[in-house]
Amino acid sequence: MKHTDIKDVLSSPEQFFGRQITVCGWVKSFRDSKNMAFIALNDGTTLPHLQIVIDKSQIALPEGATRVGSSVKIVGAAVKSFNANQAIEVNAQTITLLGDCPLDYPIQKAKTSLDFLRTLPHLRVRTNTFNAVFRVRSKLSFAIHRYFQERGYLYVHTPIITGSDCEGAGKIFKVTTIGFDPKYKTQEEYDADDFFGQSAGLTVSGQLEGEVMATAFGKIYTFGPTFRAENSNTTRHAAEFWQIEPEVAFAEIDDIIEIATEFIKYIIKALLDECPEELAFLEKFYEKGLREKLQKVVDDEFVRVDYTDAIEILKKSGRQFVYPVEWGCDLQTEHERYLTDEHFKKPVFVVNYPKAIKSFYMKQNPDGKTVAATDLLVPGVGEIIGCSEREADTGKLLQAIKERGMKMSDYENYLDLRKFGTVPHSGFGLGLERILMYATGMGNIRDTIAFPRAKDELR
Ligand code: 4AD
Ligand code: MG
């Protein structure tokens, strides 16, 4: 169906003035007066709507075309608009109804709360809110690729089905083709009979394979789905989320923190440059001061605080936290939020966590107690990046695997990377939906991914 995208019409109106054009889209609103009628039309290619002006004495208006949600094709003359809010409008010559939208269409203005919309993943994406959010998601994803591609990183695809647990947090979804049968005497016997002849699961992170690729290509990044069977029903955890994981050979912890900082500033700046309408919309309806907050991320230095000092700050805060603060404790959301939202009021790298609460692969510091790991915490969301230098010493790595009771045979290849030409190397993982929450002002991770998966939620 030959037609012009509404984005093109609105972004370069001068090209269309005086010309006859064909546009298609869905009716967003309909306004009627005695002689004239107006349709706000959107085809999804841009956030703002195109105004269609209908002279009722001249053309027939198909009945369904006046209903919100109907799809129509309109041929008309593009003219300068007298309305200050828009540069161009279309005087309709013919209106063809493509698809009627009966009155029980659930996306009506009166009840479009985010909670309600979440029950309609197939329809909510037609709203202005999700038009803005998913356009930001697309631009952000492309900016992420651009950042790495412009700097010579290799884009690698790591497997979705794996036999090892990268984070060791026991949140792996099992992949199986056979149900458990009492005929199996042991777990091993059952696993041996299964598709892969061993237990398999969905990846929680592409890091271990990313390290393999980095120790051949130097600088790599992954950008793919990761899965965690998070049993907690929070607004920040999804069972399926997208992670960006760069891995850099010859980089130590300070180098990777520098890279992560530059990277975050780059992608946030890209959004400010490329999504002005979307961010203005999200600021108006979801987070006051959103653009100023993002501009500060670009302009200001990120804070860096040692875990040990962060614990002191929390202890001196005078707050009654639900989870008590002691050196050695993992930082809970309430602690992270105090540090970012109230104490520092900007993004913070918390560095040198106790080794007992972090993953086996992190480089052990000379103090014997902490690891060269950092989380980047941001106001309103908490952790968006998990980052570390990797342990390059085989002995220490073996010991860390043993201490955690992990199965050594699953990590033989990984250990080989240390045996054959080991190098200092570091990497991080950015949760795409987490940074989207931060960049869009959406308070629930379910509103940053089109088809959210979480405990008891698979729509
Ligand atoms: O901190 P995490 O667990 O780190 C890793 O997976 C490392 N292997 C990364 C690396 O060094 N290559 O997860 C990384 C990020 C978190 O900071 C968070 O942004 C996001 O992934 N994340 C989640 N996002 C949504 N839902 C969940 N359940 C998430 N779990 C982690
Ligand atoms: Mg983490």
PDB file of N, CA, C and O in Angstrom, residues 151-157 209-221 247-250 417 423 425:
ATOM      1  N   ARG A 151      34.359   1.905  18.408  1.00  0.00           N
ATOM      2  CA  ARG A 151      35.605   1.753  19.156  1.00  0.00           C
ATOM      3  C   ARG A 151      36.286   0.405  18.925  1.00  0.00           C
ATOM      4  O   ARG A 151      37.147  -0.002  19.699  1.00  0.00           O
ATOM      5  N   GLY A 152      35.870  -0.297  17.886  1.00  0.00           N
ATOM      6  CA  GLY A 152      36.568  -1.521  17.497  1.00  0.00           C
ATOM      7  C   GLY A 152      36.252  -2.764  18.310  1.00  0.00           C
ATOM      8  O   GLY A 152      37.011  -3.734  18.285  1.00  0.00           O
ATOM      9  N   TYR A 153      35.127  -2.766  19.024  1.00  0.00           N
ATOM     10  CA  TYR A 153      34.729  -3.980  19.755  1.00  0.00           C
ATOM     11  C   TYR A 153      34.053  -4.953  18.786  1.00  0.00           C
ATOM     12  O   TYR A 153      33.321  -4.527  17.886  1.00  0.00           O
ATOM     13  N   LEU A 154      34.272  -6.228  19.011  1.00  0.00           N
ATOM     14  CA  LEU A 154      33.617  -7.261  18.199  1.00  0.00           C
ATOM     15  C   LEU A 154      32.284  -7.627  18.854  1.00  0.00           C
ATOM     16  O   LEU A 154      32.229  -7.896  20.058  1.00  0.00           O
ATOM     17  N   TYR A 155      31.230  -7.615  18.056  1.00  0.00           N
ATOM     18  CA  TYR A 155      29.912  -8.017  18.576  1.00  0.00           C
ATOM     19  C   TYR A 155      29.828  -9.533  18.506  1.00  0.00           C
ATOM     20  O   TYR A 155      29.940 -10.112  17.430  1.00  0.00           O
ATOM     21  N   VAL A 156      29.672 -10.191  19.642  1.00  0.00           N
ATOM     22  CA  VAL A 156      29.633 -11.653  19.648  1.00  0.00           C
ATOM     23  C   VAL A 156      28.297 -12.157  20.202  1.00  0.00           C
ATOM     24  O   VAL A 156      27.640 -11.484  20.994  1.00  0.00           O
ATOM     25  N   HIS A 157      27.924 -13.324  19.738  1.00  0.00           N
ATOM     26  CA  HIS A 157      26.668 -13.939  20.186  1.00  0.00           C
ATOM     27  C   HIS A 157      26.992 -15.131  21.069  1.00  0.00           C
ATOM     28  O   HIS A 157      27.608 -16.090  20.613  1.00  0.00           O
ATOM     29  N   GLU A 209      31.411 -17.035  28.263  1.00  0.00           N
ATOM     30  CA  GLU A 209      31.736 -17.183  26.834  1.00  0.00           C
ATOM     31  C   GLU A 209      32.320 -15.873  26.301  1.00  0.00           C
ATOM     32  O   GLU A 209      33.164 -15.890  25.403  1.00  0.00           O
ATOM     33  N   GLY A 210      31.860 -14.756  26.856  1.00  0.00           N
ATOM     34  CA  GLY A 210      32.414 -13.447  26.477  1.00  0.00           C
ATOM     35  C   GLY A 210      33.905 -13.382  26.779  1.00  0.00           C
ATOM     36  O   GLY A 210      34.698 -12.847  26.006  1.00  0.00           O
ATOM     37  N   GLU A 211      34.311 -13.972  27.909  1.00  0.00           N
ATOM     38  CA  GLU A 211      35.736 -13.997  28.262  1.00  0.00           C
ATOM     39  C   GLU A 211      36.528 -14.833  27.262  1.00  0.00           C
ATOM     40  O   GLU A 211      37.647 -14.493  26.900  1.00  0.00           O
ATOM     41  N   VAL A 212      35.917 -15.937  26.814  1.00  0.00           N
ATOM     42  CA  VAL A 212      36.572 -16.762  25.790  1.00  0.00           C
ATOM     43  C   VAL A 212      36.844 -15.901  24.553  1.00  0.00           C
ATOM     44  O   VAL A 212      37.953 -15.885  24.007  1.00  0.00           O
ATOM     45  N   MET A 213      35.827 -15.168  24.126  1.00  0.00           N
ATOM     46  CA  MET A 213      35.961 -14.362  22.910  1.00  0.00           C
ATOM     47  C   MET A 213      36.944 -13.198  23.129  1.00  0.00           C
ATOM     48  O   MET A 213      37.718 -12.864  22.228  1.00  0.00           O
ATOM     49  N   ALA A 214      36.946 -12.612  24.322  1.00  0.00           N
ATOM     50  CA  ALA A 214      37.841 -11.473  24.587  1.00  0.00           C
ATOM     51  C   ALA A 214      39.295 -11.908  24.621  1.00  0.00           C
ATOM     52  O   ALA A 214      40.191 -11.121  24.298  1.00  0.00           O
ATOM     53  N   THR A 215      39.529 -13.163  25.022  1.00  0.00           N
ATOM     54  CA  THR A 215      40.922 -13.605  25.061  1.00  0.00           C
ATOM     55  C   THR A 215      41.380 -14.096  23.687  1.00  0.00           C
ATOM     56  O   THR A 215      42.447 -14.672  23.532  1.00  0.00           O
ATOM     57  N   ALA A 216      40.541 -13.857  22.669  1.00  0.00           N
ATOM     58  CA  ALA A 216      40.955 -14.071  21.278  1.00  0.00           C
ATOM     59  C   ALA A 216      40.877 -12.779  20.482  1.00  0.00           C
ATOM     60  O   ALA A 216      41.706 -12.518  19.624  1.00  0.00           O
ATOM     61  N   PHE A 217      39.873 -11.947  20.789  1.00  0.00           N
ATOM     62  CA  PHE A 217      39.630 -10.743  19.979  1.00  0.00           C
ATOM     63  C   PHE A 217      39.929  -9.445  20.725  1.00  0.00           C
ATOM     64  O   PHE A 217      39.728  -8.362  20.176  1.00  0.00           O
ATOM     65  N   GLY A 218      40.310  -9.525  21.970  1.00  0.00           N
ATOM     66  CA  GLY A 218      40.699  -8.322  22.717  1.00  0.00           C
ATOM     67  C   GLY A 218      39.536  -7.556  23.310  1.00  0.00           C
ATOM     68  O   GLY A 218      39.409  -7.448  24.525  1.00  0.00           O
ATOM     69  N   LYS A 219      38.669  -7.031  22.439  1.00  0.00           N
ATOM     70  CA  LYS A 219      37.537  -6.240  22.946  1.00  0.00           C
ATOM     71  C   LYS A 219      36.265  -6.761  22.303  1.00  0.00           C
ATOM     72  O   LYS A 219      36.128  -6.736  21.081  1.00  0.00           O
ATOM     73  N   ILE A 220      35.361  -7.233  23.119  1.00  0.00           N
ATOM     74  CA  ILE A 220      34.102  -7.763  22.574  1.00  0.00           C
ATOM     75  C   ILE A 220      32.925  -7.231  23.385  1.00  0.00           C
ATOM     76  O   ILE A 220      33.101  -6.706  24.480  1.00  0.00           O
ATOM     77  N   TYR A 221      31.740  -7.351  22.821  1.00  0.00           N
ATOM     78  CA  TYR A 221      30.538  -7.103  23.634  1.00  0.00           C
ATOM     79  C   TYR A 221      29.441  -8.051  23.188  1.00  0.00           C
ATOM     80  O   TYR A 221      29.416  -8.501  22.040  1.00  0.00           O
ATOM     81  N   GLU A 247      33.570  -7.171  27.320  1.00  0.00           N
ATOM     82  CA  GLU A 247      34.667  -7.843  28.009  1.00  0.00           C
ATOM     83  C   GLU A 247      35.948  -7.368  27.340  1.00  0.00           C
ATOM     84  O   GLU A 247      36.053  -7.394  26.111  1.00  0.00           O
ATOM     85  N   VAL A 248      36.908  -6.906  28.154  1.00  0.00           N
ATOM     86  CA  VAL A 248      38.061  -6.222  27.584  1.00  0.00           C
ATOM     87  C   VAL A 248      39.358  -6.826  28.120  1.00  0.00           C
ATOM     88  O   VAL A 248      39.603  -6.820  29.336  1.00  0.00           O
ATOM     89  N   ALA A 249      40.165  -7.342  27.186  1.00  0.00           N
ATOM     90  CA  ALA A 249      41.471  -7.880  27.585  1.00  0.00           C
ATOM     91  C   ALA A 249      42.421  -6.729  27.884  1.00  0.00           C
ATOM     92  O   ALA A 249      42.289  -5.639  27.319  1.00  0.00           O
ATOM     93  N   PHE A 250      43.365  -6.968  28.755  1.00  0.00           N
ATOM     94  CA  PHE A 250      44.375  -5.979  29.162  1.00  0.00           C
ATOM     95  C   PHE A 250      43.742  -4.777  29.871  1.00  0.00           C
ATOM     96  O   PHE A 250      44.285  -3.686  29.846  1.00  0.00           O
ATOM     97  N   LEU A 417      41.605 -20.718  30.089  1.00  0.00           N
ATOM     98  CA  LEU A 417      41.914 -19.337  29.682  1.00  0.00           C
ATOM     99  C   LEU A 417      43.021 -18.759  30.556  1.00  0.00           C
ATOM    100  O   LEU A 417      43.785 -17.902  30.131  1.00  0.00           O
ATOM    101  N   VAL A 423      45.609 -13.146  30.687  1.00  0.00           N
ATOM    102  CA  VAL A 423      45.830 -11.695  30.700  1.00  0.00           C
ATOM    103  C   VAL A 423      44.906 -11.065  31.732  1.00  0.00           C
ATOM    104  O   VAL A 423      43.838 -11.604  32.018  1.00  0.00           O
ATOM    105  N   HIS A 425      41.960  -8.990  32.627  1.00  0.00           N
ATOM    106  CA  HIS A 425      40.812  -8.570  31.820  1.00  0.00           C
ATOM    107  C   HIS A 425      39.623  -8.273  32.708  1.00  0.00           C
ATOM    108  O   HIS A 425      39.536  -8.759  33.834  1.00  0.00           O
TER     109      HIS A 425
END
